[in-house]
């Protein structure tokens, strides 16, 4: 009977998590609580499966032992679940799905009388992967496995700074200092923003650091750094390529404008990064496969290219700072940017914002360069031009999340 109840509970939680994933796509984009949910389900899949088949006079004792083992395994999974949500506390602040999961875990720990301290469920090891001739050629390797080319995502950071995320969100940020743009298993990218000279209160990108992490036989760790007025066409060690696998170079750097432009191709992860200086600021454009972009753990919870800048650091691009009477007026800024850009999209709004904030005509080139990179990297012409919308309001709570808590509470009662 206990085994039947456990099996029924698993069916219910699988169904509920599926409903959450279908009805809340925005949760997966901003907060990876669904990954914690999935890990918890995976950790409890086999609980109780080995206790069937007991018979005779030992049946009662075997059942008791089995119940204790199942409960101990369940408590281990709950503790792992709690640790996973704790690591997401910053990224998921204010997220209803996250807080629902935290409360549900607390209730289940109490109901099952689980000690707060104890062993945790061990993650399932990933399947072993056989290295092949295409191991260091991401696109070929992906095509061999999936029979199709990977889906590519685009991120760009430019100007004051403005961020177009991999999810096609657009933010203008007040983020002085160093902030991670990308942080996954393969790549770490950091941008440093500093106050600009003159203007009202702009900040600009003054340094970009890119670390390619050691990856099998493809590459050893490699570092690239660019600073204002110094965009080298070489890695930090002076080399222009790195990593060679069966006649292919994993990392290469080239330039079209020495000192102000660099293009880095990382074929082992199918990624292209373009660093350029436009006016008095740096910019970065990235094209990377979804599988690479999403290969990160809950601890890597701050990535501007994934989630955009924190809400407390966002500026309203539709309302630039008041213009200095001695500098260009808003009207002339709009006319100037309209003459440089083909559409009144996010790049146009960024151009107007930067021009008014800085009072420097050269600042408009950051948006122009970012648009040119987007046109090169995004195959869908319709997807290049994003329209800027006002701040989105809070989404209404979904009954599906409340259903999840009620099912967890009801089905787990003794």
mmCIF file of C-alpha atoms in Angstrom:
data_model
loop_
_atom_site.group_PDB
_atom_site.id
_atom_site.type_symbol
_atom_site.label_atom_id
_atom_site.label_comp_id
_atom_site.label_asym_id
_atom_site.label_seq_id
_atom_site.Cartn_x
_atom_site.Cartn_y
_atom_site.Cartn_z
ATOM 1 C CA UNK A 1 0.000 0.000 0.000
ATOM 2 C CA UNK A 2 2.830 2.356 0.896
ATOM 3 C CA UNK A 3 4.535 1.555 -2.390
ATOM 4 C CA UNK A 4 1.335 2.214 -4.318
ATOM 5 C CA UNK A 5 0.966 5.602 -2.587
ATOM 6 C CA UNK A 6 4.573 6.486 -3.378
ATOM 7 C CA UNK A 7 4.044 5.541 -7.020
ATOM 8 C CA UNK A 8 0.872 7.630 -7.163
ATOM 9 C CA UNK A 9 2.701 10.562 -5.607
ATOM 10 C CA UNK A 10 5.427 10.361 -8.274
ATOM 11 C CA UNK A 11 2.846 10.402 -11.065
ATOM 12 C CA UNK A 12 1.189 13.462 -9.554
ATOM 13 C CA UNK A 13 4.413 15.422 -9.129
ATOM 14 C CA UNK A 14 5.523 14.589 -12.687
ATOM 15 C CA UNK A 15 2.199 15.845 -14.027
ATOM 16 C CA UNK A 16 2.329 18.981 -11.905
ATOM 17 C CA UNK A 17 5.885 19.858 -12.913
ATOM 18 C CA UNK A 18 4.907 19.387 -16.545
ATOM 19 C CA UNK A 19 2.004 21.793 -16.079
ATOM 20 C CA UNK A 20 4.318 24.323 -14.443
ATOM 21 C CA UNK A 21 6.790 24.113 -17.300
ATOM 22 C CA UNK A 22 4.085 24.557 -19.927
ATOM 23 C CA UNK A 23 2.262 27.401 -18.191
ATOM 24 C CA UNK A 24 5.300 29.311 -16.936
ATOM 25 C CA UNK A 25 7.900 29.649 -19.701
ATOM 26 C CA UNK A 26 9.022 32.948 -18.199
ATOM 27 C CA UNK A 27 10.083 31.166 -15.015
ATOM 28 C CA UNK A 28 12.571 29.002 -16.900
ATOM 29 C CA UNK A 29 13.983 32.065 -18.621
ATOM 30 C CA UNK A 30 14.674 34.095 -15.468
ATOM 31 C CA UNK A 31 15.029 31.542 -12.660
ATOM 32 C CA UNK A 32 16.193 27.959 -12.978
ATOM 33 C CA UNK A 33 14.014 26.516 -10.200
ATOM 34 C CA UNK A 34 12.669 23.950 -12.664
ATOM 35 C CA UNK A 35 16.135 22.414 -12.776
ATOM 36 C CA UNK A 36 15.984 21.867 -8.987
ATOM 37 C CA UNK A 37 12.516 20.364 -9.376
ATOM 38 C CA UNK A 38 13.717 17.974 -12.072
ATOM 39 C CA UNK A 39 16.753 16.911 -10.051
ATOM 40 C CA UNK A 40 14.489 16.140 -7.081
ATOM 41 C CA UNK A 41 12.179 14.016 -9.221
ATOM 42 C CA UNK A 42 15.166 12.159 -10.704
ATOM 43 C CA UNK A 43 16.559 11.489 -7.218
ATOM 44 C CA UNK A 44 13.280 9.905 -6.044
ATOM 45 C CA UNK A 45 12.452 7.855 -9.137
ATOM 46 C CA UNK A 46 13.880 4.590 -7.845
ATOM 47 C CA UNK A 47 12.819 4.851 -4.215
ATOM 48 C CA UNK A 48 10.940 1.740 -3.176
ATOM 49 C CA UNK A 49 11.477 -0.109 -6.456
ATOM 50 C CA UNK A 50 13.702 -2.734 -4.816
ATOM 51 C CA UNK A 51 11.331 -3.600 -1.961
ATOM 52 C CA UNK A 52 8.832 -5.735 -3.901
ATOM 53 C CA UNK A 53 8.912 -9.504 -3.853
ATOM 54 C CA UNK A 54 9.225 -10.033 -0.053
ATOM 55 C CA UNK A 55 7.138 -12.937 1.221
ATOM 56 C CA UNK A 56 6.530 -15.322 4.118
ATOM 57 C CA UNK A 57 7.068 -14.483 7.752
ATOM 58 C CA UNK A 58 9.826 -12.017 6.961
ATOM 59 C CA UNK A 59 7.479 -9.822 4.950
ATOM 60 C CA UNK A 60 6.602 -7.513 7.845
ATOM 61 C CA UNK A 61 10.229 -6.987 8.852
ATOM 62 C CA UNK A 62 11.368 -6.477 5.265
ATOM 63 C CA UNK A 63 8.588 -3.951 4.704
ATOM 64 C CA UNK A 64 9.642 -2.007 7.802
ATOM 65 C CA UNK A 65 13.262 -1.955 6.698
ATOM 66 C CA UNK A 66 12.178 -0.912 3.224
ATOM 67 C CA UNK A 67 10.067 1.959 4.587
ATOM 68 C CA UNK A 68 13.020 3.206 6.615
ATOM 69 C CA UNK A 69 15.327 3.016 3.592
ATOM 70 C CA UNK A 70 12.785 4.795 1.382
ATOM 71 C CA UNK A 71 12.276 7.555 3.939
ATOM 72 C CA UNK A 72 16.037 7.991 4.396
ATOM 73 C CA UNK A 73 16.479 8.275 0.620
ATOM 74 C CA UNK A 74 13.560 10.677 0.416
ATOM 75 C CA UNK A 75 15.065 12.872 3.160
ATOM 76 C CA UNK A 76 18.412 12.898 1.337
ATOM 77 C CA UNK A 77 16.639 14.044 -1.834
ATOM 78 C CA UNK A 78 14.791 16.769 0.094
ATOM 79 C CA UNK A 79 18.034 18.060 1.609
ATOM 80 C CA UNK A 80 19.581 18.196 -1.877
ATOM 81 C CA UNK A 81 16.461 19.995 -3.113
ATOM 82 C CA UNK A 82 16.812 22.540 -0.292
ATOM 83 C CA UNK A 83 20.501 23.117 -1.105
ATOM 84 C CA UNK A 84 19.662 23.638 -4.773
ATOM 85 C CA UNK A 85 17.046 26.298 -3.968
ATOM 86 C CA UNK A 86 19.428 27.999 -1.537
ATOM 87 C CA UNK A 87 22.007 28.419 -4.307
ATOM 88 C CA UNK A 88 19.321 30.100 -6.433
ATOM 89 C CA UNK A 89 18.195 32.547 -3.753
ATOM 90 C CA UNK A 90 19.707 35.595 -5.449
ATOM 91 C CA UNK A 91 18.683 34.792 -9.019
ATOM 92 C CA UNK A 92 15.136 33.790 -7.977
ATOM 93 C CA UNK A 93 14.397 36.598 -5.561
ATOM 94 C CA UNK A 94 10.733 37.571 -5.993
ATOM 95 C CA UNK A 95 9.910 34.551 -8.173
ATOM 96 C CA UNK A 96 6.659 32.836 -7.163
ATOM 97 C CA UNK A 97 7.705 29.377 -8.379
ATOM 98 C CA UNK A 98 10.898 29.577 -6.323
ATOM 99 C CA UNK A 99 9.189 30.633 -3.095
ATOM 100 C CA UNK A 100 6.489 27.999 -3.594
ATOM 101 C CA UNK A 101 9.167 25.307 -3.909
ATOM 102 C CA UNK A 102 11.005 26.558 -0.795
ATOM 103 C CA UNK A 103 7.817 26.450 1.279
ATOM 104 C CA UNK A 104 6.900 23.030 -0.101
ATOM 105 C CA UNK A 105 10.310 21.635 0.842
ATOM 106 C CA UNK A 106 9.976 23.010 4.364
ATOM 107 C CA UNK A 107 6.572 21.357 4.792
ATOM 108 C CA UNK A 108 7.831 18.021 3.469
ATOM 109 C CA UNK A 109 10.895 18.029 5.728
ATOM 110 C CA UNK A 110 8.610 18.472 8.722
ATOM 111 C CA UNK A 111 6.044 15.880 7.612
ATOM 112 C CA UNK A 112 8.696 13.220 7.017
ATOM 113 C CA UNK A 113 10.621 14.161 10.176
ATOM 114 C CA UNK A 114 13.802 14.606 8.183
ATOM 115 C CA UNK A 115 16.917 15.806 10.025
ATOM 116 C CA UNK A 116 18.162 19.128 8.664
ATOM 117 C CA UNK A 117 21.716 17.803 8.544
ATOM 118 C CA UNK A 118 22.617 14.556 6.854
ATOM 119 C CA UNK A 119 23.600 12.922 3.579
ATOM 120 C CA UNK A 120 22.306 14.346 0.320
ATOM 121 C CA UNK A 121 21.322 12.616 -2.897
ATOM 122 C CA UNK A 122 24.233 12.161 -5.237
ATOM 123 C CA UNK A 123 23.709 13.570 -8.732
ATOM 124 C CA UNK A 124 23.477 10.987 -11.464
ATOM 125 C CA UNK A 125 26.724 10.865 -13.453
ATOM 126 C CA UNK A 126 26.391 12.033 -17.051
ATOM 127 C CA UNK A 127 26.684 9.311 -19.672
ATOM 128 C CA UNK A 128 30.207 8.693 -20.884
ATOM 129 C CA UNK A 129 30.923 10.340 -24.205
ATOM 130 C CA UNK A 130 33.162 8.739 -26.781
ATOM 131 C CA UNK A 131 35.625 11.182 -28.286
ATOM 132 C CA UNK A 132 35.522 11.280 -32.066
ATOM 133 C CA UNK A 133 37.211 13.128 -34.872
ATOM 134 C CA UNK A 134 34.585 15.881 -34.575
ATOM 135 C CA UNK A 135 34.932 16.335 -30.816
ATOM 136 C CA UNK A 136 36.513 19.776 -31.182
ATOM 137 C CA UNK A 137 34.163 20.890 -33.962
ATOM 138 C CA UNK A 138 30.925 21.709 -32.159
ATOM 139 C CA UNK A 139 28.637 22.090 -35.142
ATOM 140 C CA UNK A 140 29.771 18.863 -36.828
ATOM 141 C CA UNK A 141 29.582 16.946 -33.548
ATOM 142 C CA UNK A 142 26.081 18.298 -32.875
ATOM 143 C CA UNK A 143 24.913 17.391 -36.375
ATOM 144 C CA UNK A 144 26.271 13.839 -35.969
ATOM 145 C CA UNK A 145 24.265 13.423 -32.743
ATOM 146 C CA UNK A 146 21.082 15.327 -33.570
ATOM 147 C CA UNK A 147 20.864 15.249 -37.367
ATOM 148 C CA UNK A 148 20.468 19.024 -37.532
ATOM 149 C CA UNK A 149 22.440 22.199 -36.915
ATOM 150 C CA UNK A 150 22.302 23.745 -33.416
ATOM 151 C CA UNK A 151 20.124 26.697 -32.505
ATOM 152 C CA UNK A 152 22.238 29.823 -32.103
ATOM 153 C CA UNK A 153 21.581 32.690 -29.675
ATOM 154 C CA UNK A 154 22.860 36.262 -29.838
ATOM 155 C CA UNK A 155 23.890 38.681 -27.087
ATOM 156 C CA UNK A 156 25.393 42.147 -27.385
ATOM 157 C CA UNK A 157 26.607 44.732 -24.881
ATOM 158 C CA UNK A 158 27.391 48.262 -26.035
ATOM 159 C CA UNK A 159 27.130 51.944 -25.220
ATOM 160 C CA UNK A 160 25.989 53.183 -21.816
ATOM 161 C CA UNK A 161 25.855 50.076 -21.479
ATOM 162 C CA UNK A 162 22.887 48.492 -23.230
ATOM 163 C CA UNK A 163 22.356 44.733 -23.194
ATOM 164 C CA UNK A 164 20.496 42.566 -25.676
ATOM 165 C CA UNK A 165 20.270 39.214 -23.897
ATOM 166 C CA UNK A 166 20.263 35.715 -25.355
ATOM 167 C CA UNK A 167 16.509 35.744 -24.672
ATOM 168 C CA UNK A 168 16.074 38.962 -26.723
ATOM 169 C CA UNK A 169 15.349 41.125 -23.708
ATOM 170 C CA UNK A 170 16.792 44.630 -23.858
ATOM 171 C CA UNK A 171 18.031 46.625 -20.874
ATOM 172 C CA UNK A 172 19.952 49.813 -20.271
ATOM 173 C CA UNK A 173 22.014 49.399 -17.134
ATOM 174 C CA UNK A 174 23.689 51.483 -14.471
ATOM 175 C CA UNK A 175 26.300 48.879 -13.616
ATOM 176 C CA UNK A 176 29.638 50.455 -12.672
ATOM 177 C CA UNK A 177 32.444 48.025 -11.976
ATOM 178 C CA UNK A 178 33.032 44.486 -13.223
ATOM 179 C CA UNK A 179 30.047 42.268 -14.058
ATOM 180 C CA UNK A 180 29.902 38.765 -15.586
ATOM 181 C CA UNK A 181 28.226 38.651 -18.979
ATOM 182 C CA UNK A 182 28.605 34.887 -19.548
ATOM 183 C CA UNK A 183 29.600 32.178 -17.079
ATOM 184 C CA UNK A 184 29.136 28.574 -18.175
ATOM 185 C CA UNK A 185 31.103 25.330 -18.446
ATOM 186 C CA UNK A 186 33.061 26.538 -21.457
ATOM 187 C CA UNK A 187 33.372 30.280 -21.234
ATOM 188 C CA UNK A 188 33.620 33.202 -18.816
ATOM 189 C CA UNK A 189 33.166 36.766 -20.068
ATOM 190 C CA UNK A 190 33.384 39.829 -17.849
ATOM 191 C CA UNK A 191 32.783 43.481 -18.711
ATOM 192 C CA UNK A 192 33.995 46.472 -16.712
ATOM 193 C CA UNK A 193 31.975 49.668 -16.878
ATOM 194 C CA UNK A 194 33.401 53.041 -15.795
ATOM 195 C CA UNK A 195 32.077 56.629 -15.658
ATOM 196 C CA UNK A 196 32.548 58.418 -18.955
ATOM 197 C CA UNK A 197 34.232 61.765 -19.253
ATOM 198 C CA UNK A 198 31.721 64.594 -19.557
ATOM 199 C CA UNK A 199 27.983 64.226 -20.112
ATOM 200 C CA UNK A 200 25.283 63.944 -17.459
ATOM 201 C CA UNK A 201 25.894 60.552 -15.819
ATOM 202 C CA UNK A 202 26.851 57.961 -18.424
ATOM 203 C CA UNK A 203 28.973 54.872 -17.890
ATOM 204 C CA UNK A 204 30.751 53.062 -20.706
ATOM 205 C CA UNK A 205 32.464 49.715 -21.200
ATOM 206 C CA UNK A 206 36.195 50.173 -20.684
ATOM 207 C CA UNK A 207 37.444 46.576 -20.352
ATOM 208 C CA UNK A 208 36.368 43.134 -21.586
ATOM 209 C CA UNK A 209 37.888 39.909 -20.275
ATOM 210 C CA UNK A 210 37.232 36.537 -21.928
ATOM 211 C CA UNK A 211 38.383 33.219 -20.468
ATOM 212 C CA UNK A 212 38.081 30.069 -22.553
ATOM 213 C CA UNK A 213 38.064 27.207 -20.071
ATOM 214 C CA UNK A 214 40.110 24.056 -20.464
ATOM 215 C CA UNK A 215 38.068 21.571 -22.507
ATOM 216 C CA UNK A 216 39.283 18.013 -23.074
ATOM 217 C CA UNK A 217 41.919 17.719 -25.769
ATOM 218 C CA UNK A 218 40.543 20.757 -27.607
ATOM 219 C CA UNK A 219 42.121 23.651 -25.694
ATOM 220 C CA UNK A 220 43.970 24.559 -22.546
ATOM 221 C CA UNK A 221 42.647 27.590 -20.697
ATOM 222 C CA UNK A 222 43.160 30.749 -22.735
ATOM 223 C CA UNK A 223 42.747 34.425 -21.834
ATOM 224 C CA UNK A 224 41.789 37.415 -23.975
ATOM 225 C CA UNK A 225 41.642 40.992 -22.677
ATOM 226 C CA UNK A 226 40.691 44.250 -24.375
ATOM 227 C CA UNK A 227 40.746 47.761 -22.938
ATOM 228 C CA UNK A 228 39.765 51.152 -24.232
ATOM 229 C CA UNK A 229 42.175 52.140 -27.020
ATOM 230 C CA UNK A 230 43.699 48.658 -26.976
ATOM 231 C CA UNK A 231 41.730 45.902 -28.693
ATOM 232 C CA UNK A 232 44.433 43.374 -29.535
ATOM 233 C CA UNK A 233 44.175 40.765 -32.280
ATOM 234 C CA UNK A 234 45.889 38.248 -30.013
ATOM 235 C CA UNK A 235 45.394 36.427 -26.741
ATOM 236 C CA UNK A 236 47.064 37.589 -23.540
ATOM 237 C CA UNK A 237 50.078 35.343 -24.207
ATOM 238 C CA UNK A 238 50.613 36.967 -27.622
ATOM 239 C CA UNK A 239 49.353 34.023 -29.684
ATOM 240 C CA UNK A 240 46.774 34.399 -32.442
ATOM 241 C CA UNK A 241 45.467 30.850 -32.230
ATOM 242 C CA UNK A 242 45.267 28.122 -29.640
ATOM 243 C CA UNK A 243 44.398 24.442 -29.508
ATOM 244 C CA UNK A 244 44.862 22.106 -32.435
ATOM 245 C CA UNK A 245 42.924 18.891 -32.938
ATOM 246 C CA UNK A 246 43.400 16.761 -36.047
ATOM 247 C CA UNK A 247 44.386 19.687 -38.244
ATOM 248 C CA UNK A 248 41.775 22.146 -36.884
ATOM 249 C CA UNK A 249 42.529 25.134 -34.644
ATOM 250 C CA UNK A 250 40.027 25.467 -31.832
ATOM 251 C CA UNK A 251 40.600 29.189 -31.130
ATOM 252 C CA UNK A 252 41.586 31.892 -33.620
ATOM 253 C CA UNK A 253 41.730 35.692 -33.496
ATOM 254 C CA UNK A 254 41.627 38.033 -36.470
ATOM 255 C CA UNK A 255 41.013 41.741 -36.998
ATOM 256 C CA UNK A 256 39.577 44.048 -39.643
ATOM 257 C CA UNK A 257 40.740 47.202 -37.833
ATOM 258 C CA UNK A 258 43.911 46.733 -35.766
ATOM 259 C CA UNK A 259 43.660 48.125 -32.260
ATOM 260 C CA UNK A 260 39.890 48.657 -32.455
ATOM 261 C CA UNK A 261 38.401 45.328 -33.552
ATOM 262 C CA UNK A 262 38.905 41.637 -32.855
ATOM 263 C CA UNK A 263 36.908 38.573 -33.864
ATOM 264 C CA UNK A 264 37.455 35.385 -31.885
ATOM 265 C CA UNK A 265 36.199 32.080 -33.240
ATOM 266 C CA UNK A 266 35.936 29.136 -30.848
ATOM 267 C CA UNK A 267 34.944 26.219 -33.074
ATOM 268 C CA UNK A 268 35.086 23.687 -30.204
ATOM 269 C CA UNK A 269 32.029 25.444 -28.713
ATOM 270 C CA UNK A 270 30.624 26.857 -31.981
ATOM 271 C CA UNK A 271 30.944 30.409 -30.649
ATOM 272 C CA UNK A 272 31.934 33.724 -32.232
ATOM 273 C CA UNK A 273 32.803 36.818 -30.179
ATOM 274 C CA UNK A 274 33.382 40.260 -31.681
ATOM 275 C CA UNK A 275 35.058 42.952 -29.571
ATOM 276 C CA UNK A 276 35.217 46.452 -30.984
ATOM 277 C CA UNK A 277 35.740 50.043 -29.911
ATOM 278 C CA UNK A 278 33.170 52.574 -31.101
ATOM 279 C CA UNK A 279 33.830 56.149 -30.073
ATOM 280 C CA UNK A 280 34.972 56.131 -26.448
ATOM 281 C CA UNK A 281 33.497 52.785 -25.418
ATOM 282 C CA UNK A 282 33.953 49.086 -26.058
ATOM 283 C CA UNK A 283 31.267 46.731 -27.305
ATOM 284 C CA UNK A 284 30.858 42.969 -27.437
ATOM 285 C CA UNK A 285 28.702 40.793 -29.688
ATOM 286 C CA UNK A 286 28.350 37.039 -29.155
ATOM 287 C CA UNK A 287 26.835 34.212 -31.179
ATOM 288 C CA UNK A 288 26.705 30.894 -29.334
ATOM 289 C CA UNK A 289 24.701 27.627 -29.484
ATOM 290 C CA UNK A 290 21.859 27.219 -27.005
ATOM 291 C CA UNK A 291 23.520 24.084 -25.608
ATOM 292 C CA UNK A 292 26.615 26.113 -24.700
ATOM 293 C CA UNK A 293 24.699 29.119 -23.367
ATOM 294 C CA UNK A 294 22.616 26.937 -21.041
ATOM 295 C CA UNK A 295 25.493 24.759 -19.762
ATOM 296 C CA UNK A 296 25.821 26.306 -16.309
ATOM 297 C CA UNK A 297 25.089 25.367 -12.713
ATOM 298 C CA UNK A 298 22.801 27.136 -10.211
ATOM 299 C CA UNK A 299 25.850 28.759 -8.605
ATOM 300 C CA UNK A 300 26.484 30.683 -11.840
ATOM 301 C CA UNK A 301 23.415 32.799 -11.168
ATOM 302 C CA UNK A 302 24.624 36.207 -12.344
ATOM 303 C CA UNK A 303 25.049 36.524 -16.109
ATOM 304 C CA UNK A 304 23.955 39.727 -17.794
ATOM 305 C CA UNK A 305 23.742 38.038 -21.208
ATOM 306 C CA UNK A 306 21.334 35.459 -19.771
ATOM 307 C CA UNK A 307 19.128 37.433 -17.380
ATOM 308 C CA UNK A 308 19.979 41.042 -18.173
ATOM 309 C CA UNK A 309 21.009 43.530 -15.538
ATOM 310 C CA UNK A 310 19.418 43.328 -12.069
ATOM 311 C CA UNK A 311 16.113 45.232 -11.795
ATOM 312 C CA UNK A 312 17.648 47.715 -9.329
ATOM 313 C CA UNK A 313 20.301 48.643 -11.919
ATOM 314 C CA UNK A 314 18.025 49.209 -14.934
ATOM 315 C CA UNK A 315 17.473 52.592 -16.569
ATOM 316 C CA UNK A 316 14.518 53.560 -18.737
ATOM 317 C CA UNK A 317 15.865 53.917 -22.270
ATOM 318 C CA UNK A 318 12.605 55.526 -23.377
ATOM 319 C CA UNK A 319 13.297 58.421 -20.997
ATOM 320 C CA UNK A 320 16.909 59.598 -21.412
ATOM 321 C CA UNK A 321 18.433 61.978 -18.838
ATOM 322 C CA UNK A 322 17.706 65.677 -19.337
ATOM 323 C CA UNK A 323 19.954 67.124 -22.015
ATOM 324 C CA UNK A 324 22.463 69.839 -21.201
ATOM 325 C CA UNK A 325 21.409 73.120 -22.896
ATOM 326 C CA UNK A 326 24.976 73.487 -24.166
ATOM 327 C CA UNK A 327 24.850 70.052 -25.796
ATOM 328 C CA UNK A 328 22.663 68.463 -28.467
ATOM 329 C CA UNK A 329 18.933 68.701 -27.846
ATOM 330 C CA UNK A 330 16.706 65.635 -27.781
ATOM 331 C CA UNK A 331 15.262 66.581 -31.162
ATOM 332 C CA UNK A 332 18.656 66.845 -32.838
ATOM 333 C CA UNK A 333 19.702 63.534 -31.200
ATOM 334 C CA UNK A 334 16.652 61.836 -32.703
ATOM 335 C CA UNK A 335 17.379 63.315 -36.123
ATOM 336 C CA UNK A 336 21.038 62.311 -35.936
ATOM 337 C CA UNK A 337 20.257 58.694 -34.950
ATOM 338 C CA UNK A 338 17.448 58.413 -37.503
ATOM 339 C CA UNK A 339 19.959 59.285 -40.202
ATOM 340 C CA UNK A 340 22.303 56.486 -39.059
ATOM 341 C CA UNK A 341 19.876 53.662 -38.308
ATOM 342 C CA UNK A 342 17.193 52.147 -40.560
ATOM 343 C CA UNK A 343 14.473 51.518 -37.957
ATOM 344 C CA UNK A 344 13.220 53.036 -34.726
ATOM 345 C CA UNK A 345 14.060 49.930 -32.731
ATOM 346 C CA UNK A 346 16.157 49.304 -29.613
ATOM 347 C CA UNK A 347 19.336 50.344 -31.411
ATOM 348 C CA UNK A 348 17.779 53.675 -32.342
ATOM 349 C CA UNK A 349 16.585 54.245 -28.766
ATOM 350 C CA UNK A 350 20.034 53.326 -27.436
ATOM 351 C CA UNK A 351 21.633 55.749 -29.887
ATOM 352 C CA UNK A 352 19.376 58.604 -28.737
ATOM 353 C CA UNK A 353 19.957 57.752 -25.068
ATOM 354 C CA UNK A 354 23.757 57.677 -25.438
ATOM 355 C CA UNK A 355 23.875 60.880 -27.451
ATOM 356 C CA UNK A 356 21.792 62.812 -24.937
ATOM 357 C CA UNK A 357 23.568 61.312 -21.922
ATOM 358 C CA UNK A 358 27.077 61.944 -23.235
ATOM 359 C CA UNK A 359 26.694 64.903 -25.556
ATOM 360 C CA UNK A 360 29.210 63.184 -27.838
ATOM 361 C CA UNK A 361 28.254 62.547 -31.451
ATOM 362 C CA UNK A 362 30.739 59.660 -31.605
ATOM 363 C CA UNK A 363 28.718 57.782 -28.960
ATOM 364 C CA UNK A 364 26.074 57.027 -31.580
ATOM 365 C CA UNK A 365 28.477 54.647 -33.341
ATOM 366 C CA UNK A 366 28.145 52.065 -30.553
ATOM 367 C CA UNK A 367 24.540 51.351 -31.550
ATOM 368 C CA UNK A 368 25.414 51.359 -35.257
ATOM 369 C CA UNK A 369 28.196 48.788 -34.743
ATOM 370 C CA UNK A 370 25.984 46.610 -32.506
ATOM 371 C CA UNK A 371 23.277 46.586 -35.190
ATOM 372 C CA UNK A 372 25.810 45.630 -37.864
ATOM 373 C CA UNK A 373 26.988 42.713 -35.725
ATOM 374 C CA UNK A 374 23.394 41.617 -35.123
ATOM 375 C CA UNK A 375 22.691 41.683 -38.860
ATOM 376 C CA UNK A 376 25.740 39.481 -39.426
ATOM 377 C CA UNK A 377 25.016 37.035 -36.610
ATOM 378 C CA UNK A 378 21.216 36.672 -36.731
ATOM 379 C CA UNK A 379 20.046 34.826 -39.859
ATOM 380 C CA UNK A 380 16.405 35.870 -39.403
ATOM 381 C CA UNK A 381 16.207 39.452 -40.650
ATOM 382 C CA UNK A 382 12.892 39.941 -38.872
ATOM 383 C CA UNK A 383 14.536 39.029 -35.587
ATOM 384 C CA UNK A 384 17.279 41.663 -35.821
ATOM 385 C CA UNK A 385 15.120 44.665 -34.967
ATOM 386 C CA UNK A 386 13.667 44.540 -31.460
ATOM 387 C CA UNK A 387 11.031 47.044 -30.407
ATOM 388 C CA UNK A 388 11.528 48.619 -27.008
ATOM 389 C CA UNK A 389 8.564 48.191 -24.665
ATOM 390 C CA UNK A 390 7.837 49.720 -21.283
ATOM 391 C CA UNK A 391 8.594 47.938 -18.057
ATOM 392 C CA UNK A 392 6.521 44.794 -17.814
ATOM 393 C CA UNK A 393 4.285 44.469 -14.785
ATOM 394 C CA UNK A 394 4.377 41.563 -12.398
ATOM 395 C CA UNK A 395 2.706 38.462 -13.749
ATOM 396 C CA UNK A 396 -0.305 37.204 -11.895
ATOM 397 C CA UNK A 397 0.160 34.144 -9.679
ATOM 398 C CA UNK A 398 -0.725 30.928 -11.495
ATOM 399 C CA UNK A 399 -3.019 28.430 -9.853
ATOM 400 C CA UNK A 400 -0.753 25.659 -11.150
ATOM 401 C CA UNK A 401 1.906 26.616 -8.617
ATOM 402 C CA UNK A 402 -0.579 26.516 -5.768
ATOM 403 C CA UNK A 403 -1.742 23.142 -7.074
ATOM 404 C CA UNK A 404 1.831 21.879 -6.830
ATOM 405 C CA UNK A 405 2.027 22.796 -3.141
ATOM 406 C CA UNK A 406 -1.336 21.272 -2.337
ATOM 407 C CA UNK A 407 -0.458 17.998 -4.088
ATOM 408 C CA UNK A 408 2.896 17.801 -2.339
ATOM 409 C CA UNK A 409 1.263 18.402 1.020
ATOM 410 C CA UNK A 410 -1.696 16.075 0.525
ATOM 411 C CA UNK A 411 0.020 13.076 -1.052
ATOM 412 C CA UNK A 412 2.959 13.086 1.352
ATOM 413 C CA UNK A 413 0.870 12.830 4.520
ATOM 414 C CA UNK A 414 1.332 9.547 6.397
#
